[in-house]
Amino acid sequence: MLTQALLVDDSRSVLKFLQRHIEAEGLVEATTFLDPLEALACARDRVFDLVLVDYEMPHMDGISFIRAFRTLPGGADTPIAMITSWQTDDVKMEALQAGATDFLPKQAKSLEMKVRLRNLVRLGAAVRKQNDRAADLASAVAAATEKLGEREEEIILRLALAVEFRDNDTGEHTLRVARYSRIIAEQLGLPARLCRDIYLAAPLHDVGKVAISDNILLKPGKLTDEEMAVIRTHATIGKKILADSTCELIQLGAQIAAGHHERWDGAGYPSGLKGDEIPIAARVVAVADVFDALTTRRPYKEPMPLDMARNYLVENRGRQFDPACVEAFLSRWDEVVGIASGQQATPYQKIEAPLAANIEKAEESGPVEAVPAS
Ligand SMILES: [Fe+2]
């Protein structure tokens, strides 16, 4: 591609002279304007690699033109030479401060003009090459980063789904807990990125259940105290599975797995953490997880009516739950009811789609054996 030069001068003869010289070696295509305002309008839509602009012109002088050009997208690095004749050093200094790269004397001898123009053309081509390379690299990095993020999310969701299928009859619990958690995180005013990450990491809360033996995890009916103690190890095991990852999302998953059975009053497990000692993501998921467990049908219990589950949260705020998390959850009660009754729209459809497909498959093949709540 030829180097694109923008030439601006109110003298037709000067424009012709410049164009002839700059296009002489066949490396440059020049676009010429007598009016600087028209030239600027054109430069808003087109990328130029090089600009030559006169100083004295009607409507706008060369310095104002350079200043305006520098603000255009891609205009910051473009070499700009101002064509001068009698201008003083003060004017030249002002032009430099406005962003001029060089000056071209109007009455230059043709050899000098030839050399100066050739150097400017080379500079323009080099800047364009560098900018093109930087843009290519930036878009390659952005694409790779996005792909990596998508992979992380998919792996996390598939891992959570594996646990969910073992522990329950469908993957719907995972999705609902994720959605409730996002509502709470958003209402707490947590940063948007953290809300998204809590939504994505919440499904990992019970990942430690993969290590619980079937005869306990899938036992119908009441668990003995010893069996309950084994079930409770899922929090610590989940933390072990996810700990020390360099992936922030998995680190958050580790916090959630370890802390989602802690209680605000310190009577929870596995560490008996209290209040703010419990990571915020775990406090959020604790409310979401319990609410969903209460309101879901299990083989050994009927679902608790939503209003009754709501009362349970209210009665236990400041005891089992962070009161702010309960408050946040209840402040979007209509949405909660929508999710609980399976009518909620899915804003993260791209992420949820694989889950939904797997849930459908699972439903086709019939329910898996049911389990007691932990
Ligand atoms: Fe759990």
mmCIF file of C-alpha atoms and ligand atoms in Angstrom:
data_model
loop_
_atom_site.group_PDB
_atom_site.id
_atom_site.type_symbol
_atom_site.label_atom_id
_atom_site.label_comp_id
_atom_site.label_asym_id
_atom_site.label_seq_id
_atom_site.Cartn_x
_atom_site.Cartn_y
_atom_site.Cartn_z
ATOM 1 C CA MET A 1 0.000 0.000 0.000
ATOM 2 C CA LEU A 2 1.277 3.457 -0.931
ATOM 3 C CA THR A 3 2.096 5.909 1.829
ATOM 4 C CA GLN A 4 -0.854 8.274 2.155
ATOM 5 C CA ALA A 5 0.084 11.960 2.313
ATOM 6 C CA LEU A 6 -2.227 14.853 3.117
ATOM 7 C CA LEU A 7 -1.144 18.163 1.534
ATOM 8 C CA VAL A 8 -2.820 21.388 2.648
ATOM 9 C CA ASP A 9 -1.967 24.759 1.102
ATOM 10 C CA ASP A 10 -4.143 27.626 -0.143
ATOM 11 C CA SER A 11 -1.874 28.035 -3.166
ATOM 12 C CA ARG A 12 -2.739 25.732 -6.007
ATOM 13 C CA SER A 13 0.736 26.051 -7.524
ATOM 14 C CA VAL A 14 2.484 25.129 -4.248
ATOM 15 C CA LEU A 15 0.178 22.124 -3.879
ATOM 16 C CA LYS A 16 1.020 20.946 -7.374
ATOM 17 C CA PHE A 17 4.734 21.440 -6.760
ATOM 18 C CA LEU A 18 4.591 19.441 -3.494
ATOM 19 C CA GLN A 19 2.478 16.705 -4.994
ATOM 20 C CA ARG A 20 4.858 16.298 -7.931
ATOM 21 C CA HIS A 21 7.866 15.994 -5.667
ATOM 22 C CA ILE A 22 6.300 13.733 -3.096
ATOM 23 C CA GLU A 23 4.845 11.327 -5.648
ATOM 24 C CA ALA A 24 8.013 11.318 -7.786
ATOM 25 C CA GLU A 25 9.337 7.965 -6.569
ATOM 26 C CA GLY A 26 5.985 6.225 -6.855
ATOM 27 C CA LEU A 27 5.815 5.395 -3.138
ATOM 28 C CA VAL A 28 3.281 8.026 -2.103
ATOM 29 C CA GLU A 29 -0.295 8.875 -2.940
ATOM 30 C CA ALA A 30 -1.087 12.507 -2.126
ATOM 31 C CA THR A 31 -4.501 13.945 -1.315
ATOM 32 C CA THR A 32 -4.554 17.735 -1.683
ATOM 33 C CA PHE A 33 -6.720 20.423 -0.115
ATOM 34 C CA LEU A 34 -6.784 24.189 -0.579
ATOM 35 C CA ASP A 35 -9.029 24.561 2.509
ATOM 36 C CA PRO A 36 -7.675 23.351 5.887
ATOM 37 C CA LEU A 37 -11.191 22.788 7.269
ATOM 38 C CA GLU A 38 -12.034 20.437 4.410
ATOM 39 C CA ALA A 39 -8.720 18.667 4.958
ATOM 40 C CA LEU A 40 -9.546 18.133 8.640
ATOM 41 C CA ALA A 41 -12.999 16.822 7.785
ATOM 42 C CA CYS A 42 -11.402 14.314 5.423
ATOM 43 C CA ALA A 43 -8.777 13.289 8.005
ATOM 44 C CA ARG A 44 -11.549 12.414 10.468
ATOM 45 C CA ASP A 45 -12.567 9.518 8.233
ATOM 46 C CA ARG A 46 -9.240 8.570 6.674
ATOM 47 C CA VAL A 47 -5.850 7.650 8.029
ATOM 48 C CA PHE A 48 -2.897 9.617 6.637
ATOM 49 C CA ASP A 49 0.703 8.602 7.152
ATOM 50 C CA LEU A 50 2.164 12.031 6.542
ATOM 51 C CA VAL A 51 0.932 15.647 6.513
ATOM 52 C CA LEU A 52 2.363 18.747 4.861
ATOM 53 C CA VAL A 53 0.568 21.933 5.840
ATOM 54 C CA ASP A 54 1.085 25.591 5.005
ATOM 55 C CA TYR A 55 1.303 28.186 7.771
ATOM 56 C CA GLU A 56 -0.724 31.071 6.359
ATOM 57 C CA MET A 57 -4.145 30.013 5.115
ATOM 58 C CA PRO A 58 -7.674 31.449 5.252
ATOM 59 C CA HIS A 59 -10.070 30.027 7.922
ATOM 60 C CA MET A 60 -7.308 28.371 9.922
ATOM 61 C CA ASP A 61 -3.544 28.762 10.195
ATOM 62 C CA GLY A 62 -1.121 25.856 10.074
ATOM 63 C CA ILE A 63 -0.544 25.783 13.830
ATOM 64 C CA SER A 64 -4.273 25.508 14.610
ATOM 65 C CA PHE A 65 -4.531 22.835 11.937
ATOM 66 C CA ILE A 66 -1.735 20.795 13.523
ATOM 67 C CA ARG A 67 -3.320 21.167 16.959
ATOM 68 C CA ALA A 68 -6.687 19.927 15.626
ATOM 69 C CA PHE A 69 -5.090 17.114 13.614
ATOM 70 C CA ARG A 70 -3.266 15.803 16.684
ATOM 71 C CA THR A 71 -6.600 15.207 18.439
ATOM 72 C CA LEU A 72 -7.944 12.995 15.644
ATOM 73 C CA PRO A 73 -7.951 9.223 16.109
ATOM 74 C CA GLY A 74 -4.562 7.977 14.941
ATOM 75 C CA GLY A 75 -3.308 11.564 14.509
ATOM 76 C CA ALA A 76 -1.009 11.644 17.517
ATOM 77 C CA ASP A 77 2.032 10.036 15.865
ATOM 78 C CA THR A 78 1.639 11.108 12.240
ATOM 79 C CA PRO A 79 4.656 13.091 10.993
ATOM 80 C CA ILE A 80 3.537 16.656 10.177
ATOM 81 C CA ALA A 81 5.758 19.165 8.406
ATOM 82 C CA MET A 82 4.760 22.821 8.326
ATOM 83 C CA ILE A 83 5.665 24.718 5.206
ATOM 84 C CA THR A 84 7.259 28.009 6.183
ATOM 85 C CA SER A 85 8.882 30.941 4.437
ATOM 86 C CA TRP A 86 9.594 34.034 6.514
ATOM 87 C CA GLN A 87 8.213 32.765 9.836
ATOM 88 C CA THR A 88 10.057 33.725 12.984
ATOM 89 C CA ASP A 89 11.493 31.353 15.533
ATOM 90 C CA ASP A 90 8.554 32.186 17.826
ATOM 91 C CA VAL A 91 6.098 30.907 15.236
ATOM 92 C CA LYS A 92 8.186 27.801 14.665
ATOM 93 C CA MET A 93 8.392 27.176 18.402
ATOM 94 C CA GLU A 94 4.620 27.473 18.671
ATOM 95 C CA ALA A 95 4.247 25.027 15.780
ATOM 96 C CA LEU A 96 6.575 22.560 17.514
ATOM 97 C CA GLN A 97 4.549 22.862 20.700
ATOM 98 C CA ALA A 98 1.367 22.234 18.696
ATOM 99 C CA GLY A 99 2.906 19.000 17.428
ATOM 100 C CA ALA A 100 4.827 19.811 14.235
ATOM 101 C CA THR A 101 7.511 17.258 13.406
ATOM 102 C CA ASP A 102 9.544 19.335 10.946
ATOM 103 C CA PHE A 103 9.514 22.464 8.750
ATOM 104 C CA LEU A 104 9.835 22.698 4.998
ATOM 105 C CA PRO A 105 11.037 25.989 3.549
ATOM 106 C CA LYS A 106 8.783 27.244 0.768
ATOM 107 C CA GLN A 107 11.663 28.414 -1.355
ATOM 108 C CA ALA A 108 13.750 25.315 -0.889
ATOM 109 C CA LYS A 109 16.113 24.282 -3.607
ATOM 110 C CA SER A 110 14.783 21.234 -5.345
ATOM 111 C CA LEU A 111 17.505 18.846 -4.078
ATOM 112 C CA GLU A 112 16.979 19.897 -0.482
ATOM 113 C CA MET A 113 13.224 19.613 -0.898
ATOM 114 C CA LYS A 114 13.655 16.173 -2.440
ATOM 115 C CA VAL A 115 15.769 14.900 0.438
ATOM 116 C CA ARG A 116 13.549 16.397 3.138
ATOM 117 C CA LEU A 117 10.423 14.983 1.546
ATOM 118 C CA ARG A 118 11.990 11.578 1.129
ATOM 119 C CA ASN A 119 12.938 11.506 4.806
ATOM 120 C CA LEU A 120 9.425 12.514 5.817
ATOM 121 C CA VAL A 121 7.930 9.809 3.617
ATOM 122 C CA ARG A 122 10.211 7.195 5.173
ATOM 123 C CA LEU A 123 9.296 8.398 8.629
ATOM 124 C CA GLY A 124 5.575 8.274 7.785
ATOM 125 C CA ALA A 125 5.872 4.743 6.419
ATOM 126 C CA ALA A 126 7.827 3.607 9.485
ATOM 127 C CA VAL A 127 5.259 5.092 11.875
ATOM 128 C CA ARG A 128 2.447 3.412 9.985
ATOM 129 C CA LYS A 129 4.225 0.072 10.048
ATOM 130 C CA GLN A 130 4.795 0.397 13.767
ATOM 131 C CA ASN A 131 1.175 1.393 14.396
ATOM 132 C CA ASP A 132 -0.118 -1.485 12.260
ATOM 133 C CA ARG A 133 2.076 -3.911 14.156
ATOM 134 C CA ALA A 134 0.977 -2.524 17.517
ATOM 135 C CA ALA A 135 -2.681 -2.790 16.468
ATOM 136 C CA ASP A 136 -2.180 -6.384 15.257
ATOM 137 C CA LEU A 137 -0.472 -7.327 18.497
ATOM 138 C CA ALA A 138 -3.139 -5.627 20.613
ATOM 139 C CA SER A 139 -5.948 -7.416 18.814
ATOM 140 C CA ALA A 140 -4.121 -10.759 19.014
ATOM 141 C CA VAL A 141 -3.591 -10.288 22.755
ATOM 142 C CA ALA A 142 -7.232 -9.254 23.259
ATOM 143 C CA ALA A 143 -8.484 -12.294 21.326
ATOM 144 C CA ALA A 144 -6.190 -14.669 23.219
ATOM 145 C CA THR A 145 -7.188 -13.140 26.567
ATOM 146 C CA GLU A 146 -10.867 -13.457 25.741
ATOM 147 C CA LYS A 147 -10.433 -17.056 24.676
ATOM 148 C CA LEU A 148 -8.513 -17.831 27.848
ATOM 149 C CA GLY A 149 -11.248 -16.224 29.966
ATOM 150 C CA GLU A 150 -13.918 -18.247 28.171
ATOM 151 C CA ARG A 151 -11.951 -21.453 28.734
ATOM 152 C CA GLU A 152 -11.582 -20.670 32.439
ATOM 153 C CA GLU A 153 -15.301 -20.068 32.740
ATOM 154 C CA GLU A 154 -16.201 -23.201 30.830
ATOM 155 C CA ILE A 155 -13.871 -25.413 32.851
ATOM 156 C CA ILE A 156 -15.244 -24.024 36.093
ATOM 157 C CA LEU A 157 -18.835 -24.564 35.054
ATOM 158 C CA ARG A 158 -18.172 -28.081 33.801
ATOM 159 C CA LEU A 159 -16.371 -28.959 37.023
ATOM 160 C CA ALA A 160 -19.281 -27.602 39.043
ATOM 161 C CA LEU A 161 -21.700 -29.510 36.869
ATOM 162 C CA ALA A 162 -19.812 -32.771 37.439
ATOM 163 C CA VAL A 163 -20.213 -32.292 41.178
ATOM 164 C CA GLU A 164 -23.822 -31.268 40.818
ATOM 165 C CA PHE A 165 -24.788 -34.340 38.800
ATOM 166 C CA ARG A 166 -23.233 -36.595 41.390
ATOM 167 C CA ASP A 167 -24.961 -34.852 44.255
ATOM 168 C CA ASN A 168 -28.314 -34.000 42.768
ATOM 169 C CA ASP A 169 -30.740 -34.813 40.028
ATOM 170 C CA THR A 170 -30.078 -31.829 37.738
ATOM 171 C CA GLY A 171 -27.650 -28.935 37.422
ATOM 172 C CA GLU A 172 -30.300 -26.350 38.193
ATOM 173 C CA HIS A 173 -29.166 -25.805 41.771
ATOM 174 C CA THR A 174 -25.805 -24.641 40.444
ATOM 175 C CA LEU A 175 -27.396 -22.081 38.147
ATOM 176 C CA ARG A 176 -29.839 -20.756 40.707
ATOM 177 C CA VAL A 177 -27.162 -20.346 43.378
ATOM 178 C CA ALA A 178 -25.035 -18.489 40.820
ATOM 179 C CA ARG A 179 -27.925 -16.156 39.938
ATOM 180 C CA TYR A 180 -28.957 -15.495 43.530
ATOM 181 C CA SER A 181 -25.316 -14.800 44.369
ATOM 182 C CA ARG A 182 -25.046 -12.272 41.576
ATOM 183 C CA ILE A 183 -28.139 -10.447 42.808
ATOM 184 C CA ILE A 184 -26.679 -10.193 46.307
ATOM 185 C CA ALA A 185 -23.240 -9.095 45.075
ATOM 186 C CA GLU A 186 -24.754 -6.403 42.855
ATOM 187 C CA GLN A 187 -27.039 -5.100 45.586
ATOM 188 C CA LEU A 188 -24.112 -4.915 47.988
ATOM 189 C CA GLY A 189 -22.520 -2.533 45.471
ATOM 190 C CA LEU A 190 -19.487 -4.752 44.883
ATOM 191 C CA PRO A 191 -17.395 -3.865 41.801
ATOM 192 C CA ALA A 192 -18.904 -5.155 38.545
ATOM 193 C CA ARG A 193 -15.944 -7.461 37.918
ATOM 194 C CA LEU A 194 -16.292 -9.040 41.366
ATOM 195 C CA CYS A 195 -20.064 -9.500 40.860
ATOM 196 C CA ARG A 196 -19.338 -11.356 37.637
ATOM 197 C CA ASP A 197 -16.603 -13.436 39.243
ATOM 198 C CA ILE A 198 -18.817 -14.363 42.209
ATOM 199 C CA TYR A 199 -21.502 -15.409 39.731
ATOM 200 C CA LEU A 200 -19.025 -17.612 37.872
ATOM 201 C CA ALA A 201 -17.268 -19.041 40.940
ATOM 202 C CA ALA A 202 -20.391 -19.664 43.070
ATOM 203 C CA PRO A 203 -21.098 -23.008 41.328
ATOM 204 C CA LEU A 204 -17.851 -24.338 42.825
ATOM 205 C CA HIS A 205 -19.129 -24.082 46.400
ATOM 206 C CA ASP A 206 -19.684 -27.839 46.797
ATOM 207 C CA VAL A 207 -16.795 -29.071 44.646
ATOM 208 C CA GLY A 208 -15.336 -30.877 47.679
ATOM 209 C CA LYS A 209 -18.245 -33.323 47.554
ATOM 210 C CA VAL A 210 -16.406 -35.244 44.831
ATOM 211 C CA ALA A 211 -14.291 -36.711 47.617
ATOM 212 C CA ILE A 212 -17.227 -37.879 49.773
ATOM 213 C CA SER A 213 -18.004 -41.564 49.409
ATOM 214 C CA ASP A 214 -21.243 -42.577 47.688
ATOM 215 C CA ASN A 215 -22.638 -44.470 50.666
ATOM 216 C CA ILE A 216 -22.661 -41.225 52.638
ATOM 217 C CA LEU A 217 -23.270 -38.665 49.905
ATOM 218 C CA LEU A 218 -26.083 -40.640 48.291
ATOM 219 C CA LYS A 219 -27.557 -42.134 51.457
ATOM 220 C CA PRO A 220 -31.314 -41.674 51.552
ATOM 221 C CA GLY A 221 -32.678 -40.639 54.920
ATOM 222 C CA LYS A 222 -31.038 -39.211 57.990
ATOM 223 C CA LEU A 223 -27.285 -39.135 58.427
ATOM 224 C CA THR A 224 -25.566 -40.180 61.628
ATOM 225 C CA ASP A 225 -23.368 -37.666 63.439
ATOM 226 C CA GLU A 226 -20.274 -39.397 62.057
ATOM 227 C CA GLU A 227 -21.630 -39.310 58.529
ATOM 228 C CA MET A 228 -22.531 -35.657 58.927
ATOM 229 C CA ALA A 229 -18.964 -34.982 60.056
ATOM 230 C CA VAL A 230 -17.697 -36.633 56.874
ATOM 231 C CA ILE A 231 -20.096 -34.590 54.719
ATOM 232 C CA ARG A 232 -18.820 -31.442 56.387
ATOM 233 C CA THR A 233 -15.295 -32.130 55.238
ATOM 234 C CA HIS A 234 -16.433 -31.086 51.748
ATOM 235 C CA ALA A 235 -15.706 -27.445 52.615
ATOM 236 C CA THR A 236 -12.049 -28.108 53.455
ATOM 237 C CA ILE A 237 -11.625 -30.558 50.589
ATOM 238 C CA GLY A 238 -13.110 -28.002 48.192
ATOM 239 C CA LYS A 239 -10.586 -25.450 49.392
ATOM 240 C CA LYS A 240 -7.755 -27.952 48.891
ATOM 241 C CA ILE A 241 -8.912 -28.706 45.354
ATOM 242 C CA LEU A 242 -9.010 -25.049 44.391
ATOM 243 C CA ALA A 243 -6.329 -23.431 46.575
ATOM 244 C CA ASP A 244 -3.108 -21.850 45.308
ATOM 245 C CA SER A 245 -4.381 -21.312 41.770
ATOM 246 C CA THR A 246 -2.955 -18.416 39.793
ATOM 247 C CA CYS A 247 -6.418 -17.946 38.267
ATOM 248 C CA GLU A 248 -8.355 -15.290 40.205
ATOM 249 C CA LEU A 249 -11.654 -16.984 39.503
ATOM 250 C CA ILE A 250 -10.451 -20.258 41.005
ATOM 251 C CA GLN A 251 -8.973 -18.407 43.994
ATOM 252 C CA LEU A 252 -12.414 -16.938 44.559
ATOM 253 C CA GLY A 253 -13.901 -20.419 44.160
ATOM 254 C CA ALA A 254 -11.533 -21.617 46.908
ATOM 255 C CA GLN A 255 -12.778 -18.867 49.249
ATOM 256 C CA ILE A 256 -16.372 -19.797 48.493
ATOM 257 C CA ALA A 257 -15.818 -23.556 48.876
ATOM 258 C CA ALA A 258 -14.017 -23.045 52.185
ATOM 259 C CA GLY A 259 -16.366 -20.449 53.642
ATOM 260 C CA HIS A 260 -19.920 -21.106 52.473
ATOM 261 C CA HIS A 261 -20.859 -23.040 55.646
ATOM 262 C CA GLU A 262 -19.293 -20.519 58.016
ATOM 263 C CA ARG A 263 -21.833 -18.550 60.040
ATOM 264 C CA TRP A 264 -21.929 -14.840 60.779
ATOM 265 C CA ASP A 265 -22.068 -15.643 64.543
ATOM 266 C CA GLY A 266 -18.996 -17.912 64.368
ATOM 267 C CA ALA A 267 -20.895 -21.188 64.888
ATOM 268 C CA GLY A 268 -20.322 -22.522 61.377
ATOM 269 C CA TYR A 269 -17.705 -24.847 59.905
ATOM 270 C CA PRO A 270 -14.948 -25.669 59.073
ATOM 271 C CA SER A 271 -13.058 -22.801 60.758
ATOM 272 C CA GLY A 272 -15.662 -21.102 62.957
ATOM 273 C CA LEU A 273 -14.915 -17.757 61.292
ATOM 274 C CA LYS A 274 -17.076 -14.871 62.417
ATOM 275 C CA GLY A 275 -18.535 -11.771 60.710
ATOM 276 C CA ASP A 276 -16.099 -9.994 58.391
ATOM 277 C CA GLU A 277 -13.517 -12.766 58.890
ATOM 278 C CA ILE A 278 -15.579 -14.761 56.404
ATOM 279 C CA PRO A 279 -14.717 -13.665 52.850
ATOM 280 C CA ILE A 280 -17.526 -11.633 51.312
ATOM 281 C CA ALA A 281 -17.959 -14.063 48.400
ATOM 282 C CA ALA A 282 -18.571 -16.921 50.859
ATOM 283 C CA ARG A 283 -21.079 -14.824 52.858
ATOM 284 C CA VAL A 284 -22.938 -14.076 49.627
ATOM 285 C CA VAL A 285 -23.055 -17.705 48.506
ATOM 286 C CA ALA A 286 -24.107 -18.881 51.991
ATOM 287 C CA VAL A 287 -27.401 -16.992 51.658
ATOM 288 C CA ALA A 288 -27.945 -18.128 48.064
ATOM 289 C CA ASP A 289 -27.124 -21.779 48.817
ATOM 290 C CA VAL A 290 -29.342 -22.103 51.889
ATOM 291 C CA PHE A 291 -32.262 -20.318 50.255
ATOM 292 C CA ASP A 292 -32.093 -22.655 47.271
ATOM 293 C CA ALA A 293 -31.735 -25.747 49.461
ATOM 294 C CA LEU A 294 -34.809 -24.709 51.475
ATOM 295 C CA THR A 295 -36.992 -23.964 48.481
ATOM 296 C CA THR A 296 -36.070 -27.020 46.415
ATOM 297 C CA ARG A 297 -37.848 -30.351 46.433
ATOM 298 C CA ARG A 298 -35.661 -33.211 47.615
ATOM 299 C CA PRO A 299 -36.621 -36.888 47.904
ATOM 300 C CA TYR A 300 -36.738 -36.587 51.671
ATOM 301 C CA LYS A 301 -38.556 -33.219 51.848
ATOM 302 C CA GLU A 302 -41.075 -30.980 50.170
ATOM 303 C CA PRO A 303 -39.911 -27.530 49.019
ATOM 304 C CA MET A 304 -40.402 -24.815 51.612
ATOM 305 C CA PRO A 305 -42.757 -22.060 50.357
ATOM 306 C CA LEU A 306 -40.800 -18.993 49.247
ATOM 307 C CA ASP A 307 -42.285 -16.697 51.892
ATOM 308 C CA MET A 308 -41.380 -19.154 54.621
ATOM 309 C CA ALA A 309 -37.790 -19.390 53.301
ATOM 310 C CA ARG A 310 -37.709 -15.596 53.198
ATOM 311 C CA ASN A 311 -38.714 -15.532 56.875
ATOM 312 C CA TYR A 312 -35.986 -18.045 57.641
ATOM 313 C CA LEU A 313 -33.385 -15.688 56.164
ATOM 314 C CA VAL A 314 -34.829 -12.740 58.079
ATOM 315 C CA GLU A 315 -34.852 -14.660 61.366
ATOM 316 C CA ASN A 316 -31.266 -15.783 60.842
ATOM 317 C CA ARG A 317 -29.686 -12.547 59.664
ATOM 318 C CA GLY A 318 -26.962 -11.583 62.090
ATOM 319 C CA ARG A 319 -26.858 -15.204 63.298
ATOM 320 C CA GLN A 320 -26.310 -17.567 60.410
ATOM 321 C CA PHE A 321 -26.059 -14.911 57.698
ATOM 322 C CA ASP A 322 -24.423 -11.564 57.068
ATOM 323 C CA PRO A 323 -27.391 -9.177 57.543
ATOM 324 C CA ALA A 324 -26.241 -7.021 54.613
ATOM 325 C CA CYS A 325 -26.338 -10.064 52.314
ATOM 326 C CA VAL A 326 -29.864 -10.958 53.444
ATOM 327 C CA GLU A 327 -30.943 -7.337 52.978
ATOM 328 C CA ALA A 328 -29.441 -7.289 49.482
ATOM 329 C CA PHE A 329 -31.132 -10.563 48.551
ATOM 330 C CA LEU A 330 -34.573 -9.507 49.769
ATOM 331 C CA SER A 331 -34.339 -6.081 48.096
ATOM 332 C CA ARG A 332 -34.740 -7.824 44.717
ATOM 333 C CA TRP A 333 -37.402 -10.261 45.840
ATOM 334 C CA ASP A 334 -39.340 -10.201 42.561
ATOM 335 C CA GLU A 335 -36.263 -11.404 40.679
ATOM 336 C CA VAL A 336 -35.619 -14.054 43.336
ATOM 337 C CA VAL A 337 -39.163 -15.355 42.864
ATOM 338 C CA GLY A 338 -38.581 -15.378 39.081
ATOM 339 C CA ILE A 339 -35.418 -17.447 39.443
ATOM 340 C CA ALA A 340 -36.976 -19.783 42.017
ATOM 341 C CA SER A 341 -39.891 -20.467 39.684
ATOM 342 C CA GLY A 342 -37.548 -20.965 36.718
ATOM 343 C CA GLN A 343 -38.677 -17.900 34.744
ATOM 344 C CA GLN A 344 -35.592 -15.777 35.081
ATOM 345 C CA ALA A 345 -33.930 -14.554 31.879
ATOM 346 C CA THR A 346 -30.283 -15.545 31.572
ATOM 347 C CA PRO A 347 -27.982 -12.589 30.908
ATOM 348 C CA TYR A 348 -24.895 -14.803 30.644
ATOM 349 C CA GLN A 349 -26.393 -17.115 28.081
ATOM 350 C CA LYS A 350 -23.104 -17.848 26.409
ATOM 351 C CA ILE A 351 -21.793 -19.305 29.640
ATOM 352 C CA GLU A 352 -24.979 -20.954 30.719
ATOM 353 C CA ALA A 353 -25.781 -22.546 27.372
ATOM 354 C CA PRO A 354 -23.516 -25.595 27.841
ATOM 355 C CA LEU A 355 -25.001 -26.112 31.276
ATOM 356 C CA ALA A 356 -28.546 -25.850 30.000
ATOM 357 C CA ALA A 357 -27.792 -28.400 27.259
ATOM 358 C CA ASN A 358 -26.359 -30.818 29.795
ATOM 359 C CA ILE A 359 -29.294 -30.331 32.116
ATOM 360 C CA GLU A 360 -31.650 -31.224 29.279
ATOM 361 C CA LYS A 361 -29.672 -34.377 28.558
ATOM 362 C CA ALA A 362 -29.754 -35.322 32.213
ATOM 363 C CA GLU A 363 -33.499 -34.840 32.358
ATOM 364 C CA GLU A 364 -33.965 -37.056 29.314
ATOM 365 C CA SER A 365 -32.051 -39.876 30.975
ATOM 366 C CA GLY A 366 -34.081 -39.595 34.178
ATOM 367 C CA PRO A 367 -33.243 -38.442 37.703
ATOM 368 C CA VAL A 368 -30.145 -39.574 39.515
ATOM 369 C CA GLU A 369 -30.426 -40.927 43.046
ATOM 370 C CA ALA A 370 -31.237 -38.261 45.549
ATOM 371 C CA VAL A 371 -29.143 -37.155 48.487
ATOM 372 C CA PRO A 372 -29.518 -35.557 51.874
ATOM 373 C CA ALA A 373 -28.628 -31.878 52.254
ATOM 374 C CA SER A 374 -25.290 -31.102 53.820
HETATM 375 FE FE FE B 1 -21.954 -27.097 50.860
#
